[in-house]
JSON list of C-alpha atoms in Angstrom, two decimals:
[
{"chain": "A", "resi": 170, "resn": "UNK", "atom": "CA", "xyz": [5.98, 7.02, 13.16]},
{"chain": "A", "resi": 171, "resn": "UNK", "atom": "CA", "xyz": [8.28, 9.06, 11.05]},
{"chain": "A", "resi": 172, "resn": "UNK", "atom": "CA", "xyz": [11.97, 9.92, 11.41]},
{"chain": "A", "resi": 173, "resn": "UNK", "atom": "CA", "xyz": [11.13, 13.35, 12.87]},
{"chain": "A", "resi": 174, "resn": "UNK", "atom": "CA", "xyz": [8.87, 11.81, 15.40]},
{"chain": "A", "resi": 175, "resn": "UNK", "atom": "CA", "xyz": [11.41, 9.29, 16.59]},
{"chain": "A", "resi": 176, "resn": "UNK", "atom": "CA", "xyz": [14.15, 11.93, 16.70]},
{"chain": "A", "resi": 177, "resn": "UNK", "atom": "CA", "xyz": [11.74, 14.11, 18.85]},
{"chain": "A", "resi": 178, "resn": "UNK", "atom": "CA", "xyz": [10.94, 11.23, 21.11]},
{"chain": "A", "resi": 179, "resn": "UNK", "atom": "CA", "xyz": [14.39, 9.77, 21.68]},
{"chain": "A", "resi": 180, "resn": "UNK", "atom": "CA", "xyz": [16.44, 13.05, 21.85]},
{"chain": "A", "resi": 181, "resn": "UNK", "atom": "CA", "xyz": [15.07, 13.42, 25.36]},
{"chain": "A", "resi": 182, "resn": "UNK", "atom": "CA", "xyz": [16.07, 9.84, 26.16]},
{"chain": "A", "resi": 183, "resn": "UNK", "atom": "CA", "xyz": [19.78, 10.04, 25.45]},
{"chain": "A", "resi": 184, "resn": "UNK", "atom": "CA", "xyz": [20.69, 11.28, 28.97]},
{"chain": "A", "resi": 185, "resn": "UNK", "atom": "CA", "xyz": [18.50, 8.55, 30.48]},
{"chain": "A", "resi": 186, "resn": "UNK", "atom": "CA", "xyz": [20.19, 5.78, 28.39]},
{"chain": "A", "resi": 187, "resn": "UNK", "atom": "CA", "xyz": [23.57, 7.18, 29.33]},
{"chain": "A", "resi": 188, "resn": "UNK", "atom": "CA", "xyz": [22.59, 7.05, 32.97]},
{"chain": "A", "resi": 189, "resn": "UNK", "atom": "CA", "xyz": [21.03, 3.70, 32.74]},
{"chain": "A", "resi": 190, "resn": "UNK", "atom": "CA", "xyz": [24.44, 2.35, 31.46]},
{"chain": "A", "resi": 191, "resn": "UNK", "atom": "CA", "xyz": [26.54, 4.27, 33.91]},
{"chain": "A", "resi": 192, "resn": "UNK", "atom": "CA", "xyz": [28.50, 6.10, 31.21]},
{"chain": "A", "resi": 193, "resn": "UNK", "atom": "CA", "xyz": [30.08, 9.50, 31.54]},
{"chain": "A", "resi": 194, "resn": "UNK", "atom": "CA", "xyz": [29.28, 12.21, 28.97]},
{"chain": "A", "resi": 195, "resn": "UNK", "atom": "CA", "xyz": [32.76, 11.69, 27.58]},
{"chain": "A", "resi": 196, "resn": "UNK", "atom": "CA", "xyz": [32.21, 7.99, 27.11]},
{"chain": "A", "resi": 197, "resn": "UNK", "atom": "CA", "xyz": [28.71, 8.41, 25.54]},
{"chain": "A", "resi": 198, "resn": "UNK", "atom": "CA", "xyz": [29.83, 11.14, 23.24]},
{"chain": "A", "resi": 199, "resn": "UNK", "atom": "CA", "xyz": [32.80, 8.92, 22.07]},
{"chain": "A", "resi": 200, "resn": "UNK", "atom": "CA", "xyz": [30.42, 5.99, 21.52]},
{"chain": "A", "resi": 201, "resn": "UNK", "atom": "CA", "xyz": [27.91, 7.99, 19.43]},
{"chain": "A", "resi": 202, "resn": "UNK", "atom": "CA", "xyz": [30.64, 9.69, 17.49]},
{"chain": "A", "resi": 203, "resn": "UNK", "atom": "CA", "xyz": [29.79, 13.29, 18.51]},
{"chain": "A", "resi": 204, "resn": "UNK", "atom": "CA", "xyz": [31.70, 15.87, 20.69]},
{"chain": "A", "resi": 205, "resn": "UNK", "atom": "CA", "xyz": [30.96, 16.13, 24.43]},
{"chain": "A", "resi": 206, "resn": "UNK", "atom": "CA", "xyz": [29.82, 19.68, 23.80]},
{"chain": "A", "resi": 207, "resn": "UNK", "atom": "CA", "xyz": [27.22, 18.44, 21.23]},
{"chain": "A", "resi": 208, "resn": "UNK", "atom": "CA", "xyz": [26.10, 15.76, 23.70]},
{"chain": "A", "resi": 209, "resn": "UNK", "atom": "CA", "xyz": [25.61, 18.34, 26.55]},
{"chain": "A", "resi": 210, "resn": "UNK", "atom": "CA", "xyz": [23.58, 20.49, 24.07]},
{"chain": "A", "resi": 211, "resn": "UNK", "atom": "CA", "xyz": [21.32, 17.54, 23.23]},
{"chain": "A", "resi": 212, "resn": "UNK", "atom": "CA", "xyz": [21.03, 16.41, 26.91]},
{"chain": "A", "resi": 213, "resn": "UNK", "atom": "CA", "xyz": [20.01, 19.95, 27.88]},
{"chain": "A", "resi": 214, "resn": "UNK", "atom": "CA", "xyz": [17.55, 19.78, 24.93]},
{"chain": "A", "resi": 215, "resn": "UNK", "atom": "CA", "xyz": [18.99, 23.03, 23.37]},
{"chain": "A", "resi": 216, "resn": "UNK", "atom": "CA", "xyz": [19.34, 21.02, 20.18]},
{"chain": "A", "resi": 217, "resn": "UNK", "atom": "CA", "xyz": [17.87, 17.87, 18.76]},
{"chain": "A", "resi": 218, "resn": "UNK", "atom": "CA", "xyz": [20.00, 14.84, 18.07]},
{"chain": "A", "resi": 219, "resn": "UNK", "atom": "CA", "xyz": [20.46, 13.93, 14.36]},
{"chain": "A", "resi": 220, "resn": "UNK", "atom": "CA", "xyz": [18.81, 11.04, 12.86]},
{"chain": "A", "resi": 221, "resn": "UNK", "atom": "CA", "xyz": [22.33, 9.36, 12.50]},
{"chain": "A", "resi": 222, "resn": "UNK", "atom": "CA", "xyz": [22.89, 9.75, 16.27]},
{"chain": "A", "resi": 223, "resn": "UNK", "atom": "CA", "xyz": [19.45, 8.32, 17.07]},
{"chain": "A", "resi": 224, "resn": "UNK", "atom": "CA", "xyz": [20.02, 5.33, 14.88]},
{"chain": "A", "resi": 225, "resn": "UNK", "atom": "CA", "xyz": [23.47, 4.72, 16.34]},
{"chain": "A", "resi": 226, "resn": "UNK", "atom": "CA", "xyz": [21.98, 4.88, 19.85]},
{"chain": "A", "resi": 227, "resn": "UNK", "atom": "CA", "xyz": [19.28, 2.48, 18.91]},
{"chain": "A", "resi": 228, "resn": "UNK", "atom": "CA", "xyz": [21.70, -0.01, 17.29]},
{"chain": "A", "resi": 229, "resn": "UNK", "atom": "CA", "xyz": [24.38, 0.12, 20.02]},
{"chain": "A", "resi": 230, "resn": "UNK", "atom": "CA", "xyz": [21.92, 0.17, 22.94]},
{"chain": "A", "resi": 231, "resn": "UNK", "atom": "CA", "xyz": [19.11, -1.95, 21.49]},
{"chain": "A", "resi": 232, "resn": "UNK", "atom": "CA", "xyz": [18.81, -3.85, 24.79]},
{"chain": "A", "resi": 233, "resn": "UNK", "atom": "CA", "xyz": [18.23, -0.58, 26.81]},
{"chain": "A", "resi": 234, "resn": "UNK", "atom": "CA", "xyz": [15.06, -0.75, 28.86]},
{"chain": "A", "resi": 235, "resn": "UNK", "atom": "CA", "xyz": [14.60, 2.98, 28.29]},
{"chain": "A", "resi": 236, "resn": "UNK", "atom": "CA", "xyz": [14.58, 2.56, 24.44]},
{"chain": "A", "resi": 237, "resn": "UNK", "atom": "CA", "xyz": [12.51, -0.63, 24.57]},
{"chain": "A", "resi": 238, "resn": "UNK", "atom": "CA", "xyz": [9.89, 1.08, 26.71]},
{"chain": "A", "resi": 239, "resn": "UNK", "atom": "CA", "xyz": [9.91, 4.31, 24.60]},
{"chain": "A", "resi": 240, "resn": "UNK", "atom": "CA", "xyz": [9.30, 2.41, 21.33]},
{"chain": "A", "resi": 241, "resn": "UNK", "atom": "CA", "xyz": [7.38, -0.60, 22.49]},
{"chain": "A", "resi": 242, "resn": "UNK", "atom": "CA", "xyz": [10.01, -3.19, 21.78]},
{"chain": "A", "resi": 243, "resn": "UNK", "atom": "CA", "xyz": [13.17, -3.63, 19.81]},
{"chain": "A", "resi": 244, "resn": "UNK", "atom": "CA", "xyz": [14.34, -0.15, 18.70]},
{"chain": "A", "resi": 245, "resn": "UNK", "atom": "CA", "xyz": [15.95, -1.60, 15.51]},
{"chain": "A", "resi": 246, "resn": "UNK", "atom": "CA", "xyz": [12.65, -3.11, 14.43]},
{"chain": "A", "resi": 247, "resn": "UNK", "atom": "CA", "xyz": [10.94, 0.26, 14.57]},
{"chain": "A", "resi": 248, "resn": "UNK", "atom": "CA", "xyz": [14.00, 1.99, 12.80]},
{"chain": "A", "resi": 249, "resn": "UNK", "atom": "CA", "xyz": [13.88, -0.54, 10.05]},
{"chain": "A", "resi": 250, "resn": "UNK", "atom": "CA", "xyz": [10.13, -0.04, 9.48]},
{"chain": "A", "resi": 251, "resn": "UNK", "atom": "CA", "xyz": [10.56, 3.74, 9.35]},
{"chain": "A", "resi": 252, "resn": "UNK", "atom": "CA", "xyz": [13.13, 3.60, 6.58]},
{"chain": "A", "resi": 253, "resn": "UNK", "atom": "CA", "xyz": [11.84, 0.56, 4.55]},
{"chain": "A", "resi": 254, "resn": "UNK", "atom": "CA", "xyz": [8.07, 1.03, 5.10]},
{"chain": "A", "resi": 255, "resn": "UNK", "atom": "CA", "xyz": [7.67, -2.67, 5.66]},
{"chain": "A", "resi": 256, "resn": "UNK", "atom": "CA", "xyz": [9.76, -5.73, 6.57]},
{"chain": "A", "resi": 257, "resn": "UNK", "atom": "CA", "xyz": [8.78, -9.15, 5.18]},
{"chain": "A", "resi": 258, "resn": "UNK", "atom": "CA", "xyz": [11.98, -11.10, 5.94]},
{"chain": "A", "resi": 259, "resn": "UNK", "atom": "CA", "xyz": [11.50, -13.64, 8.83]},
{"chain": "A", "resi": 260, "resn": "UNK", "atom": "CA", "xyz": [13.06, -12.35, 12.00]},
{"chain": "A", "resi": 261, "resn": "UNK", "atom": "CA", "xyz": [14.12, -13.66, 15.30]},
{"chain": "A", "resi": 262, "resn": "UNK", "atom": "CA", "xyz": [11.59, -15.32, 17.55]},
{"chain": "A", "resi": 263, "resn": "UNK", "atom": "CA", "xyz": [9.35, -12.85, 19.53]},
{"chain": "A", "resi": 264, "resn": "UNK", "atom": "CA", "xyz": [7.67, -13.13, 22.89]},
{"chain": "A", "resi": 265, "resn": "UNK", "atom": "CA", "xyz": [4.51, -13.55, 21.08]},
{"chain": "A", "resi": 266, "resn": "UNK", "atom": "CA", "xyz": [2.99, -10.31, 22.08]},
{"chain": "A", "resi": 267, "resn": "UNK", "atom": "CA", "xyz": [3.01, -10.52, 25.81]},
{"chain": "A", "resi": 268, "resn": "UNK", "atom": "CA", "xyz": [4.20, -6.99, 26.14]},
{"chain": "A", "resi": 269, "resn": "UNK", "atom": "CA", "xyz": [3.23, -3.91, 24.02]},
{"chain": "A", "resi": 270, "resn": "UNK", "atom": "CA", "xyz": [1.01, -5.77, 21.51]},
{"chain": "A", "resi": 271, "resn": "UNK", "atom": "CA", "xyz": [-2.68, -6.24, 21.04]},
{"chain": "A", "resi": 272, "resn": "UNK", "atom": "CA", "xyz": [-3.98, -8.90, 18.63]},
{"chain": "A", "resi": 273, "resn": "UNK", "atom": "CA", "xyz": [-6.26, -7.43, 15.91]},
{"chain": "A", "resi": 274, "resn": "UNK", "atom": "CA", "xyz": [-6.86, -10.42, 13.61]},
{"chain": "A", "resi": 275, "resn": "UNK", "atom": "CA", "xyz": [-5.76, -13.97, 12.95]},
{"chain": "A", "resi": 276, "resn": "UNK", "atom": "CA", "xyz": [-5.84, -16.53, 10.09]},
{"chain": "A", "resi": 277, "resn": "UNK", "atom": "CA", "xyz": [-4.68, -20.03, 9.72]},
{"chain": "A", "resi": 278, "resn": "UNK", "atom": "CA", "xyz": [-2.63, -19.87, 12.93]},
{"chain": "A", "resi": 279, "resn": "UNK", "atom": "CA", "xyz": [-1.05, -16.59, 12.00]},
{"chain": "A", "resi": 280, "resn": "UNK", "atom": "CA", "xyz": [-1.71, -13.43, 14.20]},
{"chain": "A", "resi": 281, "resn": "UNK", "atom": "CA", "xyz": [-1.87, -9.91, 13.27]},
{"chain": "A", "resi": 282, "resn": "UNK", "atom": "CA", "xyz": [-0.87, -7.69, 16.06]},
{"chain": "A", "resi": 283, "resn": "UNK", "atom": "CA", "xyz": [-0.52, -3.92, 16.64]},
{"chain": "A", "resi": 284, "resn": "UNK", "atom": "CA", "xyz": [2.11, -2.30, 18.90]},
{"chain": "A", "resi": 285, "resn": "UNK", "atom": "CA", "xyz": [0.31, -0.16, 21.49]},
{"chain": "A", "resi": 286, "resn": "UNK", "atom": "CA", "xyz": [3.15, 2.46, 21.53]},
{"chain": "A", "resi": 287, "resn": "UNK", "atom": "CA", "xyz": [4.51, 2.81, 18.01]},
{"chain": "A", "resi": 288, "resn": "UNK", "atom": "CA", "xyz": [1.22, 1.67, 16.54]},
{"chain": "A", "resi": 289, "resn": "UNK", "atom": "CA", "xyz": [3.06, -0.46, 13.80]},
{"chain": "A", "resi": 290, "resn": "UNK", "atom": "CA", "xyz": [1.66, -3.91, 12.85]},
{"chain": "A", "resi": 291, "resn": "UNK", "atom": "CA", "xyz": [3.39, -7.39, 12.64]},
{"chain": "A", "resi": 292, "resn": "UNK", "atom": "CA", "xyz": [2.27, -10.90, 11.60]},
{"chain": "A", "resi": 293, "resn": "UNK", "atom": "CA", "xyz": [3.44, -13.75, 13.78]},
{"chain": "A", "resi": 294, "resn": "UNK", "atom": "CA", "xyz": [3.51, -17.38, 12.66]},
{"chain": "A", "resi": 295, "resn": "UNK", "atom": "CA", "xyz": [2.40, -20.26, 14.94]},
{"chain": "A", "resi": 296, "resn": "UNK", "atom": "CA", "xyz": [5.78, -20.42, 16.71]},
{"chain": "A", "resi": 297, "resn": "UNK", "atom": "CA", "xyz": [5.85, -16.55, 17.37]},
{"chain": "A", "resi": 298, "resn": "UNK", "atom": "CA", "xyz": [8.38, -15.72, 14.65]},
{"chain": "A", "resi": 299, "resn": "UNK", "atom": "CA", "xyz": [7.71, -12.40, 13.06]},
{"chain": "A", "resi": 300, "resn": "UNK", "atom": "CA", "xyz": [7.10, -12.85, 9.23]},
{"chain": "A", "resi": 301, "resn": "UNK", "atom": "CA", "xyz": [5.99, -9.36, 8.31]},
{"chain": "A", "resi": 302, "resn": "UNK", "atom": "CA", "xyz": [5.92, -5.79, 9.81]},
{"chain": "A", "resi": 303, "resn": "UNK", "atom": "CA", "xyz": [4.50, -2.43, 8.56]},
{"chain": "A", "resi": 304, "resn": "UNK", "atom": "CA", "xyz": [3.07, 0.70, 9.74]},
{"chain": "A", "resi": 305, "resn": "UNK", "atom": "CA", "xyz": [0.26, 0.34, 7.17]},
{"chain": "A", "resi": 306, "resn": "UNK", "atom": "CA", "xyz": [-2.63, -1.63, 8.52]},
{"chain": "A", "resi": 307, "resn": "UNK", "atom": "CA", "xyz": [-4.12, -2.23, 5.00]},
{"chain": "A", "resi": 308, "resn": "UNK", "atom": "CA", "xyz": [-0.83, -3.76, 3.80]},
{"chain": "A", "resi": 309, "resn": "UNK", "atom": "CA", "xyz": [-0.58, -5.99, 6.92]},
{"chain": "A", "resi": 310, "resn": "UNK", "atom": "CA", "xyz": [-4.11, -7.19, 6.48]},
{"chain": "A", "resi": 311, "resn": "UNK", "atom": "CA", "xyz": [-3.50, -7.96, 2.89]},
{"chain": "A", "resi": 312, "resn": "UNK", "atom": "CA", "xyz": [-0.39, -9.97, 3.67]},
{"chain": "A", "resi": 313, "resn": "UNK", "atom": "CA", "xyz": [-2.45, -11.87, 6.37]},
{"chain": "A", "resi": 314, "resn": "UNK", "atom": "CA", "xyz": [-5.08, -12.76, 3.80]},
{"chain": "A", "resi": 315, "resn": "UNK", "atom": "CA", "xyz": [-2.40, -13.97, 1.40]},
{"chain": "A", "resi": 316, "resn": "UNK", "atom": "CA", "xyz": [-1.05, -16.50, 3.90]}
]
C-alpha cells in the first residue's frame, strides 16, 4: 500500500470512526487538529483528508474496530511500513495470525505470514512476537532464510 492508497481508503472511514466513538464533529475536529468545516468537507467526501490527519487518526484511535478491519490489524503497523519500507525491530506480541493472516512459509519455528487485506508480510517467532515486517515479499523471504 502507498500513502495515497491509505488516504483514499481511510478518508471515507473518518465519519465511521467518529460515530464508533460517539464524538461530535466539534470534538473530532479538535482531536485531529482541523477545523469543523474541514471535517465536514472530509466526511461528505468533497475533499480528501491529508496524510497528517490520517496518521493522527490511526495513532489516536489505533484500537478502533473500523480502522483495524479496514487495514487488517494495527493501523500503526501499516503506517510504519508505508513510511519505512520495512520494520525489523521486535514488536509486541501478536495473536499469531488468527485473524487477517495467511501463512506462506516457515523455517526453524519462524513463520512468514501475509496480511489478507493490506498484503504486507511479517515474520513471527515461536512465541508469536513479530520480528520483521515488509510489503516486499522477496525481502521477507530473504530475512526468513537468514534466521
